[in-house]
Amino acid sequence: MSTATVESDRPSVGEFFLRAPAVGPALALVVAVVVFSLSTDTFLNLDNISLVVQQSLVIGTLALGQTLIILTAGIDLANAASMVLATLIMAKLLAGGVSGIFALLLGIVATVLVSGVVGSLVTKVKLPPFIVTLGALTMLTAAGRLFAGGEAVPVADGLLNWLGTRRYLFGGIEITYGMTLALIMYLVMWYALTRTAWGKHVYAVGNAPESARLSGIKVNRTVLSVYLVAGVIFGIAAWQALGRVPNADPNAYQLGNLDSITAVVLGGTSLFGGRGSVLGTMMGALIVAVLRSGLTQLGVDALYQDVATGALVIAAVAVDRLARRQR
Amino acid sequence: MRKILTAGLAVAVLVSAGGCTVERHWGGNTNSGGGGGKAKVGLVTKTDTNPYFVELRAAASAAAQANGADFSALAGQFDGDNDGQVRAIENLMQQGATTILITPSSSTGVLDAIDRARKSGVLVIALDTATEPAEAVDATFATDNFAAGQQQGAYVKAALGGAQPKLFMVDGTAGSTVDTQRHTGFLSGIGLADGAPEIKGATPANGDQSTAQQGVENLLQRTTDINAVYTMNEPMGRGTYAALKARGLTGQIVMGSIDGGCEGVQNVRDGQYAATVMQFPKKMAEQGVLAAVEYAKTGKKPTGFNNTGSVVITNKPMPGVESRNTDWGLQNCWGEK
């Protein structure tokens, strides 16, 4: 291949990644899976693949809501804290004799309320999302600890633990309801973002709010709706969390907000808004889980795993920047 | 595209309906012990950076090597990272561990995963922190934290020499099991009840030196009329000392701590606080590994709570309180000397 060909290829590669932002992450995921399958004899088996997916579910769900917010050029640092508060609300209500279904619904109401307040402050008072959610993070963390009296509350309830229930398909493929629900949520959000007017408005608002407004899109209403939808998703993340670890702990998921941003960024969604996809985020969440699992099985120290994940995040943002520059 | 979506949803529904599925116990390893096989020991600590857990890991690794067992160590990312510990348990099972040694982040947080491991034939031993209920694991090798707190309380009481205690309590993470046990143990040892007027102030400091310093600085704004301080671990003891020293109060106060890290013993020797209560992570790790090796060989499982002991370290021994001096302490401490 001559240098000239490579030169002329470059813009089209950039264009390619711009049009299909989930392709890069999907490639990275495939490469990681292949590498770990070849380098260990424990990585590539059905049990382990199922495990990796289960291990990515809570962060994957948080990241789904985070993607919506980042698409509007916002960010949510409080999503995990809001989720943890919801798990505590569910657990406490249950311990107080409330039925599982009401506990679940009230937990989700709580995350929707939190996201609603955040969204209102962002749209009505025009505060930067970073600052609003930073404040919310601190308040929600404290609220969770106050509410639980600092204690972890075990949760034993069929419905609240339901998403962690394990079933086996065709004898050997391990599936949890949490995996199924996450898949459905991702497909629904993918459909909503790519096939509905609302989805187009979300991208438009993130890309160029002023042009969106001039073309008749109700910018504030769209952004607020994104926060509310994300609130529902964070509530479901709390449900996922109780399926995975049937114990509401005010000290849990302290890095959940950053982990969800990591998944979004690795998934190719631009932190500057307006570009990206939830399918990319799904890949991003899986990349993190695959890296953790594979590197663990290779015996790599957890701290080096963090170094690798961090480097990938920086590389992903660099790719985003370069792709934008070439447009 | 609509077709893809429909197909996807159909797959999802099929998967969740999952009609004729079979429940079975999960796990890469189904061979229980007793086969005379090689022990594969996995250790899961709360974090992998705290010197205490570093010592625990090093001791377990050395014991495994000495006894011909395979060893791997995983950890949560922060204290309270239940999800990370569950992940670690799952990954160890995936790798075919025969025994999992775990210092649970929360005494209830990882019970579900432990249960799955035990059901698939893995021996699970809690190190350092007991689970609730204790029977959730096969056996526990740990410091009796209530007793350790009690020893500290008894020492402080004796050192006050009959004076009425005027006490500050620097606690760990509110609600954590170890924190609660040490706290109530201390009060029992010094002979006070929670909420007694002798307690002039309390602050939770999450085991952290700078948080403790800040917390005690704030308490000292309220009153400096104190003569005794409880600290839940040694880093918080150091933070407390800094706050007291800035106010010139160190001379009038008897302060005790718990841990027995080498830095802590050195603090006692330097006079920063009067006494510390040493615990023995190395013993916990070694006994855990030996039990794992025994299990792989004979299938015999350890049971119950096994106290690895705690010893008061001070250079100012008090009558009626058994203690060792800091020379002994420096020989038996854990962490960097």
XYZ file of C-alpha atoms in Angstrom:
664
model
C 0.000 0.000 0.000
C 1.469 3.347 -0.935
C 1.603 6.304 1.394
C -0.727 8.222 -0.896
C -3.470 5.629 -0.464
C -3.167 5.765 3.300
C -3.372 9.555 3.204
C -6.510 9.523 1.090
C -8.071 6.844 3.308
C -7.865 8.879 6.465
C -10.815 11.234 6.139
C -13.092 8.384 5.151
C -12.060 6.381 8.223
C -12.923 9.409 10.331
C -16.234 9.751 8.525
C -16.876 6.076 9.118
C -16.406 6.376 12.868
C -18.543 9.513 12.937
C -21.440 7.817 11.195
C -21.265 4.579 13.159
C -19.782 5.384 16.559
C -20.453 1.890 17.923
C -18.154 0.221 15.400
C -14.881 1.191 17.097
C -15.958 -0.070 20.539
C -17.350 -3.264 18.996
C -13.983 -3.892 17.351
C -12.165 -3.211 20.613
C -14.481 -5.623 22.405
C -13.901 -8.356 19.835
C -10.136 -7.857 20.009
C -10.191 -8.052 23.827
C -12.298 -11.222 23.791
C -10.021 -12.873 21.229
C -6.862 -11.916 23.105
C -8.145 -13.267 26.441
C -9.534 -16.401 24.831
C -6.123 -17.163 23.374
C -4.070 -16.176 26.410
C -6.052 -18.015 29.117
C -7.838 -21.343 29.141
C -10.517 -20.117 31.546
C -11.867 -17.070 29.718
C -13.739 -18.543 26.786
C -16.527 -20.648 28.231
C -20.251 -20.057 28.610
C -20.168 -19.668 32.390
C -17.522 -16.993 32.169
C -19.109 -15.076 29.301
C -22.378 -15.032 31.227
C -20.517 -13.847 34.319
C -18.868 -10.998 32.480
C -22.267 -9.800 31.291
C -23.732 -10.086 34.803
C -20.790 -8.172 36.203
C -21.403 -5.301 33.790
C -25.147 -4.985 34.390
C -25.375 -2.352 37.126
C -22.783 -0.060 35.578
C -24.246 -0.828 32.144
C -27.675 0.340 33.293
C -26.278 3.460 34.965
C -24.345 4.105 31.761
C -27.500 3.884 29.675
C -29.009 6.827 31.560
C -25.651 8.583 31.545
C -25.508 8.269 27.735
C -28.808 10.121 27.345
C -27.568 12.938 29.547
C -24.174 13.150 27.860
C -25.896 13.265 24.456
C -27.433 16.580 25.597
C -23.878 17.759 26.432
C -24.596 17.247 30.137
C -23.061 14.872 32.680
C -24.382 13.150 35.794
C -21.982 12.680 38.693
C -24.824 11.777 41.054
C -26.353 8.806 39.241
C -24.742 6.100 41.391
C -25.458 7.972 44.617
C -29.078 8.365 43.559
C -29.196 4.646 42.784
C -27.674 3.720 46.157
C -30.225 5.916 47.928
C -32.966 4.101 46.009
C -31.628 0.684 47.095
C -31.693 1.891 50.702
C -35.237 3.219 50.325
C -36.352 -0.100 48.848
C -34.592 -2.072 51.588
C -35.882 0.066 54.447
C -39.451 0.051 53.141
C -39.288 -3.706 52.767
C -37.912 -4.081 56.293
C -40.790 -1.884 57.456
C -43.313 -4.334 56.052
C -44.105 -2.631 52.735
C -44.586 -5.065 49.854
C -41.783 -5.558 47.325
C -43.660 -3.952 44.461
C -44.370 -0.718 46.380
C -40.820 -0.608 47.694
C -39.558 -0.952 44.133
C -41.889 1.702 42.753
C -41.125 4.188 45.521
C -37.400 3.617 44.988
C -37.827 4.445 41.314
C -39.958 7.477 42.199
C -37.051 8.677 44.341
C -34.505 8.511 41.507
C -36.963 10.201 39.143
C -37.491 12.988 41.671
C -33.742 13.454 42.079
C -33.168 13.556 38.321
C -36.196 15.822 37.917
C -34.771 18.368 40.356
C -31.353 18.151 38.692
C -32.923 18.525 35.243
C -34.967 21.539 36.382
C -31.914 23.255 37.816
C -30.074 22.629 34.557
C -32.873 23.806 32.252
C -34.699 26.472 34.278
C -31.913 27.974 36.374
C -29.286 27.290 33.683
C -26.760 25.811 36.092
C -23.967 23.668 34.614
C -24.859 19.945 34.962
C -21.383 19.206 36.345
C -21.900 21.539 39.293
C -25.513 20.573 39.978
C -24.731 16.871 40.012
C -21.534 17.377 42.024
C -23.637 19.030 44.710
C -26.279 16.335 44.386
C -23.608 13.633 44.708
C -22.474 14.999 48.067
C -26.010 15.467 49.334
C -27.262 12.086 48.165
C -24.280 10.217 49.622
C -24.870 11.873 52.976
C -28.624 11.306 52.706
C -28.037 7.602 52.084
C -25.790 7.279 55.130
C -28.169 9.274 57.328
C -31.176 7.349 56.109
C -29.573 3.967 56.731
C -27.874 5.031 59.959
C -24.631 4.022 58.283
C -25.706 0.399 58.190
C -26.103 -2.016 55.327
C -29.591 -3.510 55.064
C -30.008 -7.054 53.730
C -32.806 -7.435 51.176
C -34.575 -10.769 50.844
C -37.565 -10.372 48.580
C -38.552 -12.353 45.522
C -39.317 -9.312 43.418
C -36.434 -7.095 44.540
C -33.896 -9.909 44.054
C -35.617 -11.145 40.906
C -33.176 -9.622 38.413
C -30.381 -11.721 39.908
C -32.301 -14.972 39.537
C -30.307 -17.446 37.509
C -31.799 -19.676 34.907
C -30.243 -22.089 32.496
C -31.152 -22.265 28.856
C -30.639 -25.385 26.845
C -28.975 -26.945 29.850
C -25.867 -24.790 30.009
C -26.276 -21.125 29.144
C -26.655 -19.130 32.311
C -29.056 -16.215 32.060
C -30.408 -13.826 34.666
C -33.559 -11.769 34.306
C -31.321 -8.760 34.828
C -29.495 -9.577 31.583
C -32.799 -9.841 29.740
C -34.122 -6.580 31.146
C -30.894 -4.742 30.307
C -31.061 -6.021 26.734
C -34.667 -4.863 26.389
C -33.864 -1.446 27.859
C -30.956 -0.957 25.489
C -33.071 -1.968 22.490
C -35.914 0.331 23.517
C -33.554 3.280 24.037
C -31.808 2.533 20.755
C -35.185 2.590 19.024
C -36.286 5.766 20.798
C -33.072 7.590 19.930
C -32.776 6.539 16.308
C -36.379 6.103 15.161
C -38.466 8.717 16.958
C -38.740 12.490 16.774
C -37.788 12.680 20.448
C -34.507 10.910 19.701
C -33.680 13.296 16.871
C -34.426 16.236 19.168
C -32.064 14.828 21.814
C -29.203 14.668 19.294
C -30.058 18.104 17.882
C -30.149 19.691 21.326
C -26.777 18.194 22.193
C -25.191 19.152 18.909
C -26.253 22.755 18.575
C -28.879 23.941 21.070
C -29.336 27.311 19.406
C -30.057 25.860 15.949
C -32.330 23.306 17.591
C -34.283 26.120 19.222
C -34.486 28.062 15.962
C -35.786 25.004 14.163
C -38.658 24.801 16.622
C -37.440 22.177 19.075
C -38.414 22.870 22.678
C -34.889 22.613 24.029
C -35.662 22.830 27.748
C -38.492 20.370 27.559
C -36.325 17.883 25.645
C -33.462 18.156 28.115
C -35.787 17.808 31.098
C -37.393 14.736 29.519
C -33.929 13.199 29.149
C -33.242 13.674 32.864
C -36.603 12.154 33.772
C -36.061 9.109 31.548
C -32.563 8.747 32.991
C -34.120 8.920 36.475
C -36.310 5.922 35.670
C -33.246 4.076 34.369
C -31.268 4.832 37.558
C -34.170 3.435 39.586
C -34.019 0.263 37.531
C -30.264 0.208 38.117
C -31.054 0.085 41.839
C -33.236 -2.929 41.151
C -30.384 -4.477 39.161
C -28.024 -3.785 42.068
C -30.303 -5.589 44.545
C -30.487 -8.522 42.163
C -26.751 -8.712 42.040
C -25.955 -8.023 45.704
C -29.068 -8.491 47.874
C -27.884 -5.928 50.361
C -28.374 -2.161 50.351
C -25.138 -0.582 51.503
C -24.682 3.202 51.848
C -20.972 2.748 51.077
C -21.462 0.813 47.853
C -20.823 2.030 44.279
C -18.687 4.994 45.296
C -17.084 4.909 41.852
C -20.284 4.031 39.993
C -20.664 7.523 38.536
C -17.161 7.499 37.078
C -17.493 3.878 35.937
C -20.662 4.799 34.045
C -18.917 7.746 32.379
C -16.051 5.392 31.476
C -18.474 3.018 29.758
C -20.104 5.871 27.844
C -16.803 7.309 26.678
C -15.394 3.901 25.707
C -18.627 3.406 23.787
C -17.734 6.295 21.539
C -20.260 8.848 22.790
C -18.847 12.336 22.679
C -18.554 14.191 25.984
C -19.303 17.327 23.986
C -22.812 16.056 23.241
C -24.836 15.279 20.161
C -22.936 12.230 18.990
C -22.893 8.665 20.147
C -25.128 5.680 20.664
C -26.482 3.461 23.394
C -25.247 0.367 21.566
C -21.753 1.834 21.823
C -22.310 2.282 25.546
C -23.332 -1.357 25.828
C -20.001 -2.264 24.191
C -18.203 0.171 26.501
C -19.653 -1.425 29.628
C -18.761 -4.865 28.305
C -15.211 -3.767 27.427
C -14.611 -2.751 31.055
C -16.030 -6.043 32.379
C -14.094 -8.111 29.820
C -10.859 -6.287 30.707
C -11.409 -6.833 34.439
C -12.266 -10.485 34.024
C -9.553 -11.283 31.492
C -6.776 -9.390 33.245
C -7.795 -10.954 36.569
C -7.551 -14.401 35.044
C -4.141 -13.486 33.655
C -3.140 -12.571 37.199
C -2.663 -8.867 36.496
C -2.787 -6.686 39.619
C -6.037 -4.703 39.956
C -4.125 -1.430 40.011
C -2.606 -2.168 36.591
C -6.113 -2.980 35.403
C -7.121 0.544 36.403
C -4.133 1.916 34.513
C -5.215 0.019 31.390
C -8.839 1.173 31.670
C -7.768 4.782 32.188
C -5.482 4.678 29.160
C -8.335 3.298 27.047
C -10.611 6.153 28.127
C -8.046 8.736 27.092
C -7.529 6.932 23.788
C -11.287 6.865 23.177
C -11.608 10.632 23.714
C -8.596 11.193 21.471
C -10.286 9.178 18.717
C -13.439 11.257 19.180
C -11.458 14.502 18.878
C -9.575 13.338 15.791
C -12.767 12.123 14.143
C -14.392 15.490 14.766
C -11.423 17.404 13.440
C -11.536 15.433 10.215
C -15.176 16.125 9.610
C -34.587 -1.809 11.431
C -38.013 -2.432 12.873
C -37.438 -6.087 12.044
C -34.176 -6.157 13.947
C -35.846 -4.610 16.945
C -38.722 -7.076 16.821
C -36.316 -9.982 16.486
C -34.229 -8.672 19.380
C -37.254 -8.320 21.606
C -38.436 -11.793 20.620
C -35.058 -13.238 21.639
C -35.211 -11.334 24.905
C -38.682 -12.581 25.699
C -37.714 -16.143 24.801
C -34.672 -15.893 26.985
C -36.583 -14.630 29.993
C -39.445 -17.046 29.552
C -36.829 -19.729 29.175
C -39.491 -22.460 29.495
C -37.879 -25.781 30.151
C -34.797 -24.574 31.919
C -33.026 -26.420 34.647
C -31.810 -24.891 37.868
C -28.348 -26.000 38.740
C -25.659 -24.715 40.974
C -23.295 -22.384 39.332
C -19.540 -22.731 39.393
C -16.501 -23.803 37.473
C -15.470 -26.053 40.327
C -17.683 -28.804 41.604
C -15.034 -31.018 43.126
C -15.243 -30.761 46.865
C -12.248 -31.412 49.018
C -11.022 -34.713 50.245
C -9.777 -35.953 46.937
C -6.224 -35.563 48.078
C -5.955 -32.825 45.462
C -3.953 -29.639 45.417
C -5.472 -26.749 47.345
C -6.348 -23.728 45.226
C -6.675 -20.833 47.624
C -8.246 -17.510 46.662
C -8.073 -14.500 48.960
C -10.556 -11.611 48.712
C -9.682 -8.548 50.784
C -11.583 -5.292 51.247
C -9.010 -3.287 49.309
C -5.529 -4.087 48.079
C -3.730 -0.950 49.185
C -4.266 -0.810 52.960
C -1.076 -2.089 54.705
C -3.143 -4.379 56.912
C -4.531 -6.222 53.895
C -1.156 -6.134 52.192
C 0.225 -8.012 55.219
C -2.676 -10.441 55.170
C -2.091 -11.110 51.480
C 1.667 -11.519 51.864
C 1.237 -13.931 54.780
C -1.372 -15.986 52.938
C 0.785 -16.096 49.831
C 3.827 -17.228 51.822
C 1.820 -19.877 53.676
C 0.374 -21.159 50.402
C 3.833 -21.411 48.893
C 5.195 -23.211 51.949
C 2.346 -25.720 51.802
C 2.319 -26.330 48.065
C -1.022 -24.645 47.404
C -1.972 -22.438 44.440
C -2.747 -18.892 45.483
C -4.398 -15.854 43.982
C -5.538 -12.636 45.622
C -8.303 -10.246 44.577
C -9.844 -7.242 46.288
C -12.619 -4.682 46.233
C -11.778 -1.174 45.076
C -12.781 0.559 48.311
C -14.152 -0.334 51.724
C -17.836 -1.071 51.063
C -17.356 -2.342 47.499
C -19.642 -5.377 47.856
C -20.112 -5.657 44.120
C -16.339 -5.835 43.614
C -16.081 -8.598 46.214
C -18.918 -10.569 44.623
C -17.088 -10.230 41.303
C -13.908 -11.502 42.946
C -15.678 -14.544 44.412
C -17.190 -15.345 41.021
C -13.854 -15.014 39.260
C -12.139 -17.255 41.820
C -14.824 -19.908 41.393
C -14.366 -19.587 37.662
C -10.690 -20.325 38.165
C -11.548 -23.437 40.173
C -10.622 -22.309 43.696
C -11.174 -25.000 46.347
C -11.086 -22.511 49.209
C -11.953 -18.818 49.353
C -10.625 -16.716 52.226
C -12.531 -13.452 52.477
C -12.462 -10.299 54.590
C -16.029 -9.188 53.876
C -16.477 -5.464 53.241
C -19.850 -5.575 54.906
C -20.864 -8.456 57.132
C -24.029 -8.999 55.089
C -23.130 -7.732 51.615
C -21.620 -10.791 49.987
C -23.597 -13.578 51.654
C -25.431 -14.507 48.472
C -22.203 -15.059 46.533
C -20.651 -16.937 49.475
C -23.680 -19.198 49.550
C -23.277 -19.972 45.853
C -19.601 -20.752 46.363
C -20.288 -23.075 49.293
C -23.041 -24.865 47.428
C -20.642 -25.631 44.625
C -18.258 -27.248 47.077
C -15.884 -24.381 47.855
C -14.721 -24.007 51.463
C -15.314 -20.385 52.533
C -13.478 -18.910 55.508
C -13.962 -15.363 56.779
C -10.769 -13.637 57.858
C -10.623 -10.523 60.051
C -14.346 -9.680 59.870
C -17.134 -12.088 60.781
C -20.260 -12.383 58.673
C -23.798 -11.967 60.004
C -24.950 -14.630 60.661
C -21.592 -16.207 61.453
C -22.808 -19.512 59.974
C -22.865 -17.968 56.489
C -19.251 -19.116 56.189
C -17.693 -22.429 57.200
C -15.391 -20.827 59.741
C -13.995 -17.461 60.842
C -10.390 -16.650 61.782
C -10.378 -13.173 63.257
C -9.621 -10.860 66.097
C -12.377 -10.792 68.676
C -12.937 -7.078 68.124
C -15.184 -6.696 71.146
C -12.417 -8.160 73.317
C -9.822 -5.895 71.663
C -11.969 -2.844 72.411
C -12.474 -4.074 75.949
C -8.705 -4.393 76.467
C -8.228 -0.824 75.263
C -11.024 0.396 77.555
C -9.625 -1.464 80.562
C -6.174 0.004 79.934
C -7.453 3.579 79.626
C -9.500 3.152 82.790
C -6.504 1.859 84.714
C -4.271 4.628 83.353
C -6.750 7.273 84.523
C -6.039 5.979 88.018
C -9.497 6.496 89.438
C -10.166 9.872 87.806
C -13.605 10.317 86.263
C -13.223 9.757 82.478
C -13.877 12.752 80.214
C -13.824 10.998 76.892
C -13.694 11.673 73.166
C -14.534 8.753 70.876
C -13.032 8.685 67.377
C -15.035 6.000 65.583
C -14.559 4.242 62.260
C -17.218 3.977 59.578
C -20.603 4.414 61.191
C -22.461 1.110 61.342
C -19.621 -1.154 60.250
C -19.416 -4.354 62.266
C -15.805 -3.987 63.362
C -16.425 -0.388 64.371
C -19.472 -1.289 66.442
C -17.734 -4.197 68.179
C -14.662 -2.168 69.114
C -16.772 0.802 70.202
C -19.024 -1.232 72.508
C -16.055 -3.290 73.701
C -14.219 -0.111 74.693
C -17.214 1.244 76.595
C -17.560 -2.068 78.393
C -13.860 -2.023 79.278
C -13.898 1.516 80.643
C -17.239 0.916 82.331
C -19.471 3.443 80.553
C -22.729 3.157 78.636
C -23.376 4.702 75.221
C -24.712 8.219 75.765
C -23.106 8.556 79.216
C -22.340 12.166 80.239
C -18.656 11.200 80.568
C -18.537 10.998 76.749
C -17.776 14.584 75.818
C -17.884 14.060 72.076
C -17.702 11.517 69.269
C -16.813 11.739 65.595
C -16.800 9.128 62.841
C -13.619 9.298 60.770
C -13.893 6.319 58.398
C -10.522 4.993 59.504
C -8.837 7.987 57.904
C -6.082 10.069 59.489
C -6.971 13.478 58.083
C -10.697 13.011 58.727
C -9.887 12.096 62.328
C -7.693 15.162 62.749
C -10.402 17.403 61.367
C -13.093 15.736 63.475
C -11.123 16.097 66.712
C -10.199 19.710 65.880
C -13.910 20.395 65.624
C -14.687 18.552 68.872
C -11.997 20.580 70.616
C -13.833 23.752 69.642
C -16.585 22.551 71.909
C -14.467 21.522 74.887
C -10.840 20.911 75.764
C -11.720 19.533 79.178
C -10.975 15.886 78.409
C -8.609 13.277 79.782
C -9.207 10.197 77.606
C -9.549 9.376 73.898
C -10.695 6.203 72.175
C -9.495 5.753 68.588
C -10.755 2.864 66.523
C -7.500 2.373 64.601
C -3.980 3.748 64.471
C -4.182 6.110 61.484
C -7.040 7.841 63.309
C -4.893 7.797 66.451
C -2.215 9.745 64.565
C -4.758 12.252 63.253
C -6.142 12.698 66.752
C -2.653 13.191 68.172
C -2.002 15.982 65.655
C -5.189 17.761 66.695
C -4.420 17.387 70.410
C -0.823 18.478 69.979
C -1.839 21.674 68.183
C -3.855 22.562 71.293
C -1.051 21.496 73.669
C -3.296 18.885 75.261
C -1.279 15.718 74.805
C 0.113 15.741 78.361
C -3.269 15.504 80.103
C -4.776 12.755 77.953
C -4.672 8.958 77.933
C -5.255 7.804 74.374
C -5.573 4.231 73.204
C -5.886 2.625 69.793
C -6.180 -0.754 68.070
C -4.287 -2.468 65.231
C -0.660 -3.281 66.040
C 0.792 -1.980 62.805
C 4.514 -1.266 63.070
C 3.898 2.451 62.613
C 1.343 2.317 65.420
C 3.694 0.515 67.783
C 6.327 3.138 66.964
C 3.744 5.839 67.789
C 3.281 4.231 71.208
C 7.036 4.096 71.711
C 7.258 7.791 70.734
C 4.566 8.601 73.255
C 1.894 9.765 70.793
C -0.581 7.529 72.558
C -0.340 5.394 75.657
C -1.290 1.998 74.284
C -2.440 0.107 71.251
C -4.067 -3.305 71.000
C -2.258 -5.518 68.529
C -4.072 -7.922 66.243
C -2.462 -10.648 64.181
C -3.398 -10.694 60.475
C -0.518 -13.050 59.751
C -2.024 -15.699 62.032
C -5.425 -15.312 60.387
C -3.954 -15.809 56.937
C -1.737 -18.738 57.912
C -4.476 -20.576 59.768
C -6.848 -19.982 56.855
C -4.384 -21.393 54.329
C -3.593 -24.403 56.532
C -7.311 -25.132 56.821
C -7.591 -24.903 53.022
C -4.748 -27.373 52.538
C -6.279 -29.733 55.085
C -9.627 -29.485 53.295
C -8.100 -30.330 49.921
C -6.309 -33.328 51.425
C -8.916 -34.816 53.708
C -12.190 -32.967 53.093
C -12.230 -31.844 56.728
C -13.726 -28.379 57.160
C -12.915 -25.987 60.015
C -15.878 -24.579 61.943
C -16.919 -21.717 64.180
C -15.183 -18.547 65.325
C -11.445 -18.911 65.883
C -10.009 -15.984 67.825
C -6.505 -15.127 66.682
C -5.982 -13.042 69.790
C -5.123 -9.455 70.703
C -2.425 -8.023 72.964
C -2.103 -4.619 74.645
C 1.174 -2.921 73.665
C 2.430 -0.162 75.964
C 5.563 1.057 77.701
C 3.517 2.139 80.728
C 2.078 -1.143 82.010
C -0.867 -0.866 84.408
C -1.654 -3.261 87.223
C -4.475 -5.626 86.320
C -4.041 -5.154 82.566
C -1.923 -7.734 80.789
C 0.412 -6.074 78.284
C 3.679 -6.311 76.341
C 6.204 -3.553 75.755
C 7.017 -1.914 72.422
C 10.178 -4.000 71.925
C 7.990 -7.080 71.771
C 5.501 -5.056 69.741
C 8.056 -4.098 67.105
C 9.073 -7.726 66.737
C 5.513 -8.914 66.239
C 3.895 -5.978 64.443
C 2.601 -6.063 60.874
C 3.355 -3.736 57.952
C 6.515 -1.780 57.148
C 8.890 -1.619 60.119
